[in-house]
Amino acid sequence: MKAVFDTKPTSIYDDDQTEDYQFPRRYLNTVRQCENDWVVLRRPRADGGNLAYFAVARIAEVEQDINNPYDARYA
């Protein structure tokens, strides 16, 4: 495993924990290094939650989100 992805219910990103993870362009090189590998999903303490590692996921591919004006991507 090469990365831990944080995800929370109040995220500004369009995450779907069962399908994809949206992230800003600044993480593109790091996420590309995770293609065809496994990552850990973590819920941070933000918003008063408890820190929890709750899933693993395989990054099949990285795609550009053409509907996002901030050049976000999906993994």
Coordinates of C-alpha atoms in Angstrom, one line a residue:
M1 CA 0.0 0.0 0.0
K2 CA 1.3 3.4 -1.0
A3 CA -1.3 5.8 0.3
V4 CA -4.0 6.7 2.8
F5 CA -7.0 8.6 1.4
D6 CA -9.0 10.7 3.8
T7 CA -12.7 11.0 3.3
K8 CA -15.4 12.6 5.4
P9 CA -19.1 13.2 5.1
T10 CA -18.7 17.0 4.9
S11 CA -16.0 16.8 2.2
I12 CA -16.1 19.4 -0.6
Y13 CA -15.2 16.7 -3.0
D14 CA -17.6 14.5 -4.9
D15 CA -16.5 11.2 -3.3
D16 CA -18.5 8.0 -3.5
Q17 CA -16.8 5.6 -1.2
T18 CA -18.0 2.6 -3.2
E19 CA -16.9 3.9 -6.6
D20 CA -14.4 6.7 -6.7
Y21 CA -12.4 9.3 -4.8
Q22 CA -12.2 12.9 -6.1
F23 CA -9.0 14.8 -5.4
P24 CA -7.3 18.0 -6.4
R25 CA -4.7 18.2 -9.1
R26 CA -1.9 18.8 -6.6
Y27 CA -2.1 15.1 -5.6
L28 CA -2.1 13.8 -9.2
N29 CA 1.5 12.5 -9.3
T30 CA 1.1 10.7 -5.9
V31 CA -2.2 9.1 -6.9
R32 CA -0.8 8.0 -10.3
Q33 CA 1.8 6.1 -8.4
C34 CA -1.0 4.2 -6.7
E35 CA -2.6 3.0 -10.0
N36 CA -3.1 -0.8 -9.9
D37 CA -2.3 -0.8 -6.2
W38 CA -4.2 -0.7 -3.0
V39 CA -4.8 2.3 -0.7
V40 CA -6.4 2.6 2.7
L41 CA -9.5 4.8 3.3
R42 CA -9.5 6.8 6.5
R43 CA -12.1 8.9 8.2
P44 CA -10.2 11.8 9.9
R45 CA -11.1 13.4 13.2
A46 CA -12.4 16.5 11.4
D47 CA -16.0 17.5 12.1
G48 CA -15.9 15.9 15.6
G49 CA -15.6 12.3 14.3
N50 CA -13.4 9.5 15.4
L51 CA -10.2 8.6 13.5
A52 CA -11.0 5.3 11.7
Y53 CA -9.4 3.2 9.0
F54 CA -12.5 1.7 7.4
A55 CA -11.7 0.2 4.0
V56 CA -9.1 -0.7 1.4
A57 CA -9.5 0.0 -2.3
R58 CA -7.7 -0.7 -5.5
I59 CA -7.0 2.2 -7.8
A60 CA -7.9 1.0 -11.2
E61 CA -7.3 4.3 -13.1
V62 CA -7.1 8.1 -12.7
E63 CA -9.6 10.2 -14.7
Q64 CA -10.0 13.9 -15.1
D65 CA -13.3 15.3 -13.9
I66 CA -14.4 17.3 -17.0
N67 CA -17.3 18.9 -15.1
N68 CA -15.1 20.4 -12.3
P69 CA -13.7 23.9 -13.0
Y70 CA -10.9 23.3 -10.5
D71 CA -9.3 20.5 -12.5
A72 CA -10.1 17.8 -10.0
R73 CA -9.6 14.1 -10.8
Y74 CA -11.1 10.8 -9.9
A75 CA -9.4 7.7 -8.7

